[in-house]
mmCIF file of C-alpha atoms in Angstrom:
data_model
loop_
_atom_site.group_PDB
_atom_site.id
_atom_site.type_symbol
_atom_site.label_atom_id
_atom_site.label_comp_id
_atom_site.label_asym_id
_atom_site.label_seq_id
_atom_site.Cartn_x
_atom_site.Cartn_y
_atom_site.Cartn_z
ATOM 1 C CA UNK A 103 -17.397 3.113 5.009
ATOM 2 C CA UNK A 104 -16.653 -0.195 6.688
ATOM 3 C CA UNK A 105 -13.808 -0.822 9.123
ATOM 4 C CA UNK A 106 -11.575 -3.828 9.731
ATOM 5 C CA UNK A 107 -9.068 -4.821 12.378
ATOM 6 C CA UNK A 108 -5.428 -4.409 11.416
ATOM 7 C CA UNK A 109 -3.914 -7.821 11.921
ATOM 8 C CA UNK A 110 -4.367 -9.288 15.370
ATOM 9 C CA UNK A 111 -4.333 -5.835 16.956
ATOM 10 C CA UNK A 112 -7.241 -3.910 18.399
ATOM 11 C CA UNK A 113 -6.784 -1.110 15.867
ATOM 12 C CA UNK A 114 -9.558 -0.646 13.324
ATOM 13 C CA UNK A 115 -8.892 1.084 10.003
ATOM 14 C CA UNK A 116 -11.126 2.113 7.126
ATOM 15 C CA UNK A 117 -11.223 -0.695 4.575
ATOM 16 C CA UNK A 118 -10.382 1.870 1.909
ATOM 17 C CA UNK A 119 -7.292 3.906 2.686
ATOM 18 C CA UNK A 120 -6.081 6.963 0.839
ATOM 19 C CA UNK A 121 -2.465 6.882 -0.370
ATOM 20 C CA UNK A 122 -0.383 9.591 -2.009
ATOM 21 C CA UNK A 123 2.357 7.732 -3.873
ATOM 22 C CA UNK A 124 3.133 9.383 -7.260
ATOM 23 C CA UNK A 125 0.555 12.129 -6.689
ATOM 24 C CA UNK A 126 1.126 14.555 -3.805
ATOM 25 C CA UNK A 127 4.166 16.720 -4.230
ATOM 26 C CA UNK A 128 4.668 15.565 -7.814
ATOM 27 C CA UNK A 129 1.842 14.750 -10.245
ATOM 28 C CA UNK A 130 -0.802 17.047 -8.774
ATOM 29 C CA UNK A 131 -0.631 20.542 -7.306
ATOM 30 C CA UNK A 132 -1.072 21.027 -3.579
ATOM 31 C CA UNK A 133 -4.560 22.475 -3.940
ATOM 32 C CA UNK A 134 -5.787 19.402 -5.785
ATOM 33 C CA UNK A 135 -4.053 17.145 -3.265
ATOM 34 C CA UNK A 136 -5.853 18.850 -0.382
ATOM 35 C CA UNK A 137 -9.163 18.550 -2.256
ATOM 36 C CA UNK A 138 -8.583 14.810 -2.725
ATOM 37 C CA UNK A 139 -7.858 14.337 0.983
ATOM 38 C CA UNK A 140 -10.976 16.330 1.850
ATOM 39 C CA UNK A 141 -13.037 14.134 -0.482
ATOM 40 C CA UNK A 142 -11.647 11.061 1.234
ATOM 41 C CA UNK A 143 -12.502 12.412 4.690
ATOM 42 C CA UNK A 144 -16.029 13.322 3.580
ATOM 43 C CA UNK A 145 -16.475 9.795 2.213
ATOM 44 C CA UNK A 146 -15.547 8.249 5.564
ATOM 45 C CA UNK A 147 -11.889 7.390 4.965
ATOM 46 C CA UNK A 148 -9.906 7.614 8.198
ATOM 47 C CA UNK A 149 -6.733 5.798 7.123
ATOM 48 C CA UNK A 150 -4.008 7.607 5.186
ATOM 49 C CA UNK A 151 -0.841 6.002 3.850
ATOM 50 C CA UNK A 152 2.352 7.715 2.727
ATOM 51 C CA UNK A 153 6.155 7.237 2.841
ATOM 52 C CA UNK A 154 9.191 9.407 3.348
ATOM 53 C CA UNK A 155 10.487 8.564 -0.152
ATOM 54 C CA UNK A 156 7.348 9.775 -1.928
ATOM 55 C CA UNK A 157 8.360 12.971 -3.746
ATOM 56 C CA UNK A 158 11.451 13.033 -1.502
ATOM 57 C CA UNK A 159 9.420 13.951 1.567
ATOM 58 C CA UNK A 160 7.041 16.363 -0.130
ATOM 59 C CA UNK A 161 4.162 13.863 -0.055
ATOM 60 C CA UNK A 162 4.337 13.630 3.734
ATOM 61 C CA UNK A 163 4.425 17.418 4.002
ATOM 62 C CA UNK A 164 1.385 17.838 1.765
ATOM 63 C CA UNK A 165 -0.541 15.161 3.639
ATOM 64 C CA UNK A 166 0.276 16.818 6.954
ATOM 65 C CA UNK A 167 -1.052 20.132 5.695
ATOM 66 C CA UNK A 168 -4.160 18.487 4.211
ATOM 67 C CA UNK A 169 -4.997 16.837 7.545
ATOM 68 C CA UNK A 170 -4.324 19.935 9.643
ATOM 69 C CA UNK A 171 -7.281 20.694 11.866
ATOM 70 C CA UNK A 172 -8.691 17.166 11.705
ATOM 71 C CA UNK A 173 -8.821 15.647 15.227
ATOM 72 C CA UNK A 174 -5.792 13.362 15.439
ATOM 73 C CA UNK A 175 -7.702 10.674 17.318
ATOM 74 C CA UNK A 176 -10.055 10.293 14.341
ATOM 75 C CA UNK A 177 -7.227 9.357 11.947
ATOM 76 C CA UNK A 178 -4.881 6.448 11.304
ATOM 77 C CA UNK A 179 -1.699 7.714 9.648
ATOM 78 C CA UNK A 180 0.787 5.284 8.112
ATOM 79 C CA UNK A 181 4.256 5.990 6.756
ATOM 80 C CA UNK A 182 7.359 4.010 5.762
ATOM 81 C CA UNK A 183 11.140 3.906 5.975
ATOM 82 C CA UNK A 184 13.879 2.351 3.839
ATOM 83 C CA UNK A 185 14.736 4.463 0.805
ATOM 84 C CA UNK A 186 16.944 7.577 0.945
ATOM 85 C CA UNK A 187 15.510 11.065 1.274
ATOM 86 C CA UNK A 188 17.247 14.420 1.410
ATOM 87 C CA UNK A 189 20.965 13.927 2.055
ATOM 88 C CA UNK A 190 22.247 10.857 0.199
ATOM 89 C CA UNK A 191 24.985 9.370 2.350
ATOM 90 C CA UNK A 192 26.140 5.875 3.341
ATOM 91 C CA UNK A 193 23.576 5.682 6.155
ATOM 92 C CA UNK A 194 20.684 7.379 4.411
ATOM 93 C CA UNK A 195 18.983 4.186 3.274
ATOM 94 C CA UNK A 196 18.080 0.772 4.639
ATOM 95 C CA UNK A 197 16.817 -0.344 8.037
ATOM 96 C CA UNK A 198 19.745 0.349 10.339
ATOM 97 C CA UNK A 199 19.046 1.719 13.796
ATOM 98 C CA UNK A 200 20.572 5.042 12.730
ATOM 99 C CA UNK A 201 18.417 5.412 9.618
ATOM 100 C CA UNK A 202 15.205 4.338 11.359
ATOM 101 C CA UNK A 203 15.762 6.732 14.283
ATOM 102 C CA UNK A 204 16.495 9.690 12.014
ATOM 103 C CA UNK A 205 13.743 8.837 9.524
ATOM 104 C CA UNK A 206 10.906 8.594 12.044
ATOM 105 C CA UNK A 207 11.778 12.044 13.376
ATOM 106 C CA UNK A 208 11.839 13.473 9.846
ATOM 107 C CA UNK A 209 8.493 11.895 8.985
ATOM 108 C CA UNK A 210 6.802 13.173 12.141
ATOM 109 C CA UNK A 211 8.067 16.685 11.455
ATOM 110 C CA UNK A 212 6.802 16.645 7.865
ATOM 111 C CA UNK A 213 3.463 15.127 8.833
ATOM 112 C CA UNK A 214 3.152 17.594 11.726
ATOM 113 C CA UNK A 215 2.100 14.909 14.178
ATOM 114 C CA UNK A 216 3.478 13.462 17.406
ATOM 115 C CA UNK A 217 3.057 9.860 16.293
ATOM 116 C CA UNK A 218 2.059 7.615 13.416
ATOM 117 C CA UNK A 219 -0.321 4.740 13.892
ATOM 118 C CA UNK A 220 1.731 2.386 11.715
ATOM 119 C CA UNK A 221 5.430 2.584 10.840
ATOM 120 C CA UNK A 222 6.403 0.271 7.997
ATOM 121 C CA UNK A 223 9.647 -1.148 6.643
ATOM 122 C CA UNK A 224 9.302 -0.189 2.991
ATOM 123 C CA UNK A 225 11.474 -3.104 1.834
ATOM 124 C CA UNK A 226 13.566 -5.853 3.417
ATOM 125 C CA UNK A 227 17.158 -4.818 4.144
ATOM 126 C CA UNK A 228 19.658 -7.562 3.362
ATOM 127 C CA UNK A 229 22.533 -5.386 4.633
ATOM 128 C CA UNK A 230 21.261 -5.010 8.209
ATOM 129 C CA UNK A 231 20.745 -7.809 10.758
ATOM 130 C CA UNK A 232 17.028 -8.322 11.277
ATOM 131 C CA UNK A 233 17.586 -8.179 15.038
ATOM 132 C CA UNK A 234 18.917 -4.625 14.699
ATOM 133 C CA UNK A 235 15.969 -3.566 12.559
ATOM 134 C CA UNK A 236 13.323 -5.030 14.821
ATOM 135 C CA UNK A 237 15.054 -3.649 17.913
ATOM 136 C CA UNK A 238 14.999 -0.186 16.389
ATOM 137 C CA UNK A 239 11.323 -0.524 15.471
ATOM 138 C CA UNK A 240 10.550 -1.684 19.012
ATOM 139 C CA UNK A 241 12.285 1.436 20.344
ATOM 140 C CA UNK A 242 10.165 3.618 18.040
ATOM 141 C CA UNK A 243 7.023 2.034 19.498
ATOM 142 C CA UNK A 244 8.206 2.311 23.097
ATOM 143 C CA UNK A 245 9.036 5.981 22.547
ATOM 144 C CA UNK A 246 5.420 6.601 21.493
ATOM 145 C CA UNK A 247 6.401 7.727 18.003
ATOM 146 C CA UNK A 248 4.507 4.795 16.411
ATOM 147 C CA UNK A 249 1.777 2.540 17.764
ATOM 148 C CA UNK A 250 2.315 -0.494 15.545
ATOM 149 C CA UNK A 251 4.855 -1.751 13.038
ATOM 150 C CA UNK A 252 4.423 -3.239 9.598
ATOM 151 C CA UNK A 253 6.374 -4.076 6.476
ATOM 152 C CA UNK A 254 5.960 -3.811 2.716
ATOM 153 C CA UNK A 255 6.703 -6.444 0.070
ATOM 154 C CA UNK A 256 8.254 -8.978 2.471
ATOM 155 C CA UNK A 257 8.297 -12.711 1.768
ATOM 156 C CA UNK A 258 6.626 -15.343 3.931
ATOM 157 C CA UNK A 259 9.945 -16.381 5.507
ATOM 158 C CA UNK A 260 10.861 -12.767 6.226
ATOM 159 C CA UNK A 261 7.481 -12.199 7.861
ATOM 160 C CA UNK A 262 7.891 -15.246 10.091
ATOM 161 C CA UNK A 263 11.354 -14.202 11.256
ATOM 162 C CA UNK A 264 10.314 -10.594 11.887
ATOM 163 C CA UNK A 265 7.126 -11.567 13.706
ATOM 164 C CA UNK A 266 9.036 -13.877 16.053
ATOM 165 C CA UNK A 267 11.505 -11.111 16.927
ATOM 166 C CA UNK A 268 8.709 -8.581 17.416
ATOM 167 C CA UNK A 269 6.977 -10.866 19.899
ATOM 168 C CA UNK A 270 10.238 -11.334 21.823
ATOM 169 C CA UNK A 271 10.543 -7.547 22.054
ATOM 170 C CA UNK A 272 6.958 -7.040 23.168
ATOM 171 C CA UNK A 273 5.689 -5.218 20.063
ATOM 172 C CA UNK A 274 3.213 -6.182 17.367
ATOM 173 C CA UNK A 275 3.999 -6.699 13.694
ATOM 174 C CA UNK A 276 0.501 -6.297 12.322
ATOM 175 C CA UNK A 277 0.664 -5.666 8.589
ATOM 176 C CA UNK A 278 2.269 -6.219 5.215
ATOM 177 C CA UNK A 279 1.803 -3.832 2.295
ATOM 178 C CA UNK A 280 2.075 -5.701 -1.021
ATOM 179 C CA UNK A 281 0.823 -5.173 -4.517
ATOM 180 C CA UNK A 282 -2.442 -7.058 -4.948
ATOM 181 C CA UNK A 283 -5.122 -6.918 -7.600
ATOM 182 C CA UNK A 284 -7.146 -9.108 -9.928
ATOM 183 C CA UNK A 285 -4.108 -9.411 -12.208
ATOM 184 C CA UNK A 286 -1.328 -9.363 -9.580
ATOM 185 C CA UNK A 287 -1.740 -12.217 -7.115
ATOM 186 C CA UNK A 288 1.834 -13.122 -6.191
ATOM 187 C CA UNK A 289 1.052 -13.041 -2.452
ATOM 188 C CA UNK A 290 -1.663 -15.696 -2.519
ATOM 189 C CA UNK A 291 0.487 -18.848 -2.501
ATOM 190 C CA UNK A 292 2.869 -18.086 0.371
ATOM 191 C CA UNK A 293 2.530 -14.604 1.902
ATOM 192 C CA UNK A 294 -1.186 -14.782 2.705
ATOM 193 C CA UNK A 295 -1.064 -18.217 4.418
ATOM 194 C CA UNK A 296 1.930 -17.107 6.509
ATOM 195 C CA UNK A 297 0.166 -13.853 7.388
ATOM 196 C CA UNK A 298 -2.960 -15.666 8.556
ATOM 197 C CA UNK A 299 -0.769 -17.862 10.745
ATOM 198 C CA UNK A 300 1.003 -14.836 12.236
ATOM 199 C CA UNK A 301 -1.972 -12.504 12.695
ATOM 200 C CA UNK A 302 -0.809 -10.105 9.981
ATOM 201 C CA UNK A 303 -3.149 -8.263 7.594
ATOM 202 C CA UNK A 304 -2.483 -7.100 4.062
ATOM 203 C CA UNK A 305 -2.851 -3.361 3.406
ATOM 204 C CA UNK A 306 -2.627 -3.597 -0.348
ATOM 205 C CA UNK A 307 -1.528 -1.037 -2.893
ATOM 206 C CA UNK A 308 -2.315 -0.854 -6.607
ATOM 207 C CA UNK A 309 -5.735 -2.572 -6.375
ATOM 208 C CA UNK A 310 -6.429 -0.994 -9.788
ATOM 209 C CA UNK A 311 -3.137 -2.309 -11.213
ATOM 210 C CA UNK A 312 -1.955 1.265 -11.752
ATOM 211 C CA UNK A 313 -5.232 2.132 -13.469
ATOM 212 C CA UNK A 314 -5.265 -0.754 -15.930
ATOM 213 C CA UNK A 315 -8.312 -2.320 -14.244
ATOM 214 C CA UNK A 316 -10.355 0.842 -14.805
ATOM 215 C CA UNK A 317 -10.504 -0.088 -18.492
ATOM 216 C CA UNK A 318 -9.099 3.257 -19.659
ATOM 217 C CA UNK A 319 -6.162 1.623 -21.448
ATOM 218 C CA UNK A 320 -6.977 -0.251 -24.656
ATOM 219 C CA UNK A 321 -4.847 -2.599 -26.785
ATOM 220 C CA UNK A 322 -2.884 -0.905 -29.549
ATOM 221 C CA UNK A 323 -3.766 2.630 -28.388
ATOM 222 C CA UNK A 324 -1.643 5.338 -26.814
ATOM 223 C CA UNK A 325 -2.252 5.939 -23.099
ATOM 224 C CA UNK A 326 -4.780 8.716 -22.352
ATOM 225 C CA UNK A 327 -3.230 12.150 -21.858
ATOM 226 C CA UNK A 328 -2.353 12.764 -18.230
ATOM 227 C CA UNK A 329 -2.694 9.106 -17.233
ATOM 228 C CA UNK A 330 -0.117 7.349 -15.064
ATOM 229 C CA UNK A 331 1.302 5.569 -18.104
ATOM 230 C CA UNK A 332 2.436 8.918 -19.512
ATOM 231 C CA UNK A 333 4.535 9.606 -16.397
ATOM 232 C CA UNK A 334 8.025 8.015 -16.488
ATOM 233 C CA UNK A 335 7.848 6.935 -12.837
ATOM 234 C CA UNK A 336 4.411 5.409 -13.268
ATOM 235 C CA UNK A 337 5.235 3.735 -16.568
ATOM 236 C CA UNK A 338 8.309 2.020 -15.148
ATOM 237 C CA UNK A 339 6.099 0.378 -12.536
ATOM 238 C CA UNK A 340 3.275 -0.739 -14.805
ATOM 239 C CA UNK A 341 4.888 -1.831 -18.054
ATOM 240 C CA UNK A 342 4.041 -5.508 -17.532
ATOM 241 C CA UNK A 343 0.306 -4.864 -17.126
ATOM 242 C CA UNK A 344 0.159 -2.701 -20.261
ATOM 243 C CA UNK A 345 0.725 -5.722 -22.499
ATOM 244 C CA UNK A 346 -1.983 -6.099 -25.147
ATOM 245 C CA UNK A 347 -3.015 -9.532 -23.884
ATOM 246 C CA UNK A 348 -3.616 -8.104 -20.395
ATOM 247 C CA UNK A 349 -5.595 -5.139 -21.710
ATOM 248 C CA UNK A 350 -7.688 -7.431 -23.909
ATOM 249 C CA UNK A 351 -8.513 -9.689 -20.968
ATOM 250 C CA UNK A 352 -9.356 -6.726 -18.725
ATOM 251 C CA UNK A 353 -11.839 -5.442 -21.305
ATOM 252 C CA UNK A 354 -13.733 -8.697 -20.779
ATOM 253 C CA UNK A 355 -14.493 -7.662 -17.183
ATOM 254 C CA UNK A 356 -16.869 -4.906 -18.230
ATOM 255 C CA UNK A 357 -19.943 -7.200 -18.451
ATOM 256 C CA UNK A 358 -19.216 -8.346 -14.882
ATOM 257 C CA UNK A 359 -19.100 -4.736 -13.681
ATOM 258 C CA UNK A 360 -22.315 -3.978 -15.577
ATOM 259 C CA UNK A 361 -24.072 -6.941 -13.971
ATOM 260 C CA UNK A 362 -23.167 -5.577 -10.535
ATOM 261 C CA UNK A 363 -24.021 -2.015 -11.609
ATOM 262 C CA UNK A 364 -20.584 -0.749 -10.603
ATOM 263 C CA UNK A 365 -17.730 0.871 -12.485
ATOM 264 C CA UNK A 366 -14.665 -1.111 -13.497
ATOM 265 C CA UNK A 367 -12.658 0.653 -10.786
ATOM 266 C CA UNK A 368 -15.238 -0.213 -8.135
ATOM 267 C CA UNK A 369 -15.217 -3.841 -9.261
ATOM 268 C CA UNK A 370 -11.437 -3.997 -8.881
ATOM 269 C CA UNK A 371 -11.444 -2.503 -5.389
ATOM 270 C CA UNK A 372 -14.376 -4.663 -4.270
ATOM 271 C CA UNK A 373 -12.557 -7.782 -5.550
ATOM 272 C CA UNK A 374 -9.560 -7.009 -3.345
ATOM 273 C CA UNK A 375 -11.787 -6.361 -0.328
ATOM 274 C CA UNK A 376 -13.525 -9.700 -0.841
ATOM 275 C CA UNK A 377 -10.428 -11.440 0.546
ATOM 276 C CA UNK A 378 -10.450 -11.891 4.311
ATOM 277 C CA UNK A 379 -6.730 -11.311 4.892
ATOM 278 C CA UNK A 380 -7.018 -7.811 3.392
ATOM 279 C CA UNK A 381 -7.557 -5.084 5.975
ATOM 280 C CA UNK A 382 -7.586 -2.214 3.491
ATOM 281 C CA UNK A 383 -7.153 -1.336 -0.157
ATOM 282 C CA UNK A 384 -5.111 1.805 -0.749
ATOM 283 C CA UNK A 385 -6.477 4.089 -3.440
ATOM 284 C CA UNK A 386 -4.729 7.067 -4.986
ATOM 285 C CA UNK A 387 -6.239 9.911 -6.944
ATOM 286 C CA UNK A 388 -5.387 12.907 -9.061
ATOM 287 C CA UNK A 389 -8.947 14.290 -8.834
ATOM 288 C CA UNK A 390 -11.512 14.295 -5.997
ATOM 289 C CA UNK A 391 -14.003 12.583 -8.320
ATOM 290 C CA UNK A 392 -11.771 9.518 -8.428
ATOM 291 C CA UNK A 393 -11.823 9.320 -4.644
ATOM 292 C CA UNK A 394 -15.622 9.420 -4.569
ATOM 293 C CA UNK A 395 -15.873 6.711 -7.218
ATOM 294 C CA UNK A 396 -13.397 4.347 -5.600
ATOM 295 C CA UNK A 397 -14.700 4.744 -2.048
ATOM 296 C CA UNK A 398 -18.113 3.613 -3.283
ATOM 297 C CA UNK A 399 -16.617 0.117 -3.574
ATOM 298 C CA UNK A 400 -16.809 -0.231 0.211
ATOM 299 C CA UNK A 401 -19.576 -2.679 0.997
ATOM 300 C CA UNK A 402 -19.972 -3.995 -2.577
ATOM 301 C CA UNK A 403 -20.464 -7.761 -2.464
ATOM 302 C CA UNK A 404 -19.368 -9.911 -5.413
ATOM 303 C CA UNK A 405 -21.270 -13.226 -5.606
ATOM 304 C CA UNK A 406 -19.199 -16.398 -5.832
ATOM 305 C CA UNK A 407 -20.248 -17.098 -9.409
ATOM 306 C CA UNK A 408 -18.994 -13.696 -10.499
ATOM 307 C CA UNK A 409 -15.699 -14.215 -8.656
ATOM 308 C CA UNK A 410 -15.335 -17.416 -10.681
ATOM 309 C CA UNK A 411 -16.193 -15.581 -13.877
ATOM 310 C CA UNK A 412 -13.502 -12.996 -13.175
ATOM 311 C CA UNK A 413 -10.954 -15.805 -12.927
ATOM 312 C CA UNK A 414 -12.181 -17.259 -16.206
ATOM 313 C CA UNK A 415 -12.038 -13.914 -18.009
ATOM 314 C CA UNK A 416 -8.530 -13.080 -16.862
ATOM 315 C CA UNK A 417 -7.180 -16.596 -17.278
ATOM 316 C CA UNK A 418 -3.476 -16.799 -18.036
ATOM 317 C CA UNK A 419 -2.741 -13.067 -17.682
ATOM 318 C CA UNK A 420 -2.937 -13.308 -13.872
ATOM 319 C CA UNK A 421 0.527 -13.120 -12.267
ATOM 320 C CA UNK A 422 0.828 -15.722 -9.499
ATOM 321 C CA UNK A 423 4.575 -16.348 -9.171
ATOM 322 C CA UNK A 424 5.447 -16.033 -5.438
ATOM 323 C CA UNK A 425 9.066 -15.269 -6.368
ATOM 324 C CA UNK A 426 7.863 -11.834 -7.513
ATOM 325 C CA UNK A 427 7.738 -10.667 -3.882
ATOM 326 C CA UNK A 428 11.362 -11.573 -3.206
ATOM 327 C CA UNK A 429 12.458 -9.574 -6.224
ATOM 328 C CA UNK A 430 10.968 -6.350 -4.836
ATOM 329 C CA UNK A 431 13.625 -5.814 -2.155
ATOM 330 C CA UNK A 432 16.992 -4.515 -3.413
ATOM 331 C CA UNK A 433 19.827 -6.939 -2.701
ATOM 332 C CA UNK A 434 22.127 -4.004 -2.017
ATOM 333 C CA UNK A 435 21.581 -0.533 -0.621
ATOM 334 C CA UNK A 436 20.947 2.258 -3.064
ATOM 335 C CA UNK A 437 22.996 5.003 -1.383
#
């Protein structure tokens, strides 16, 4: 396992992180979830990402139990705040001071830890002044409940404004968590240049494009039994990458993977890690074997000519519209 600095901070994280969105507390039983976390630890993963909204808090609880007994100083634990969990009231969502203060305490209790290494704004909140949000995050850091702050799916302009406020308040905004993969590159035009300027890293999710880049989905065929595309929550998130033209193009990547003697999944993760603004690629799993396979992408080098060939193979199916990022944050609160 290789390690990278998170943004401009001194914190190092494993370049492959384990995440439990759509799995722990929902798709897989707790025993399997614990086995997946154990496989990640054995493979050298030290960074674990979750969120309070995942399985309405159950994912944090399962992760806390899975990490019980592991020395806290050997881990980097990330979680997020924005969406409602538990009681659904007028203040149970967004990035108000009230919601942030209550949510961090709930997350720490479920994770059974005194602090998280990174506390992330899961989306941008248009209903709360940014000054209030960043002030509340600064208080979380000063209280010792989080060491660093980050965001998820924020635009370049939002990152610049938040970073400036964080500096004024004496805290570090060190990361952004966007979707990023060989077929989803919306962050490249604006978010990545702004992040480099600000000293912010990407901790990317869906490097496998919800499993599409593993090659297990084929044009004109039903999704494999038990795959993410058979789960309503997963399908709603991946419908665009299940288009036949995308699946046909992805099938053309297999010769590239064969030339490197890696699996399609390892190729996809290694491609993400080839980009210098990426601090970590978050992998998920429903079986320990998937963890072992994906972690093996750490250290895989893709020669420049093969990077070019990947671009040629995927061609027009690559999504590059920077406006995609802005569309990820709800324009009104959900509760």
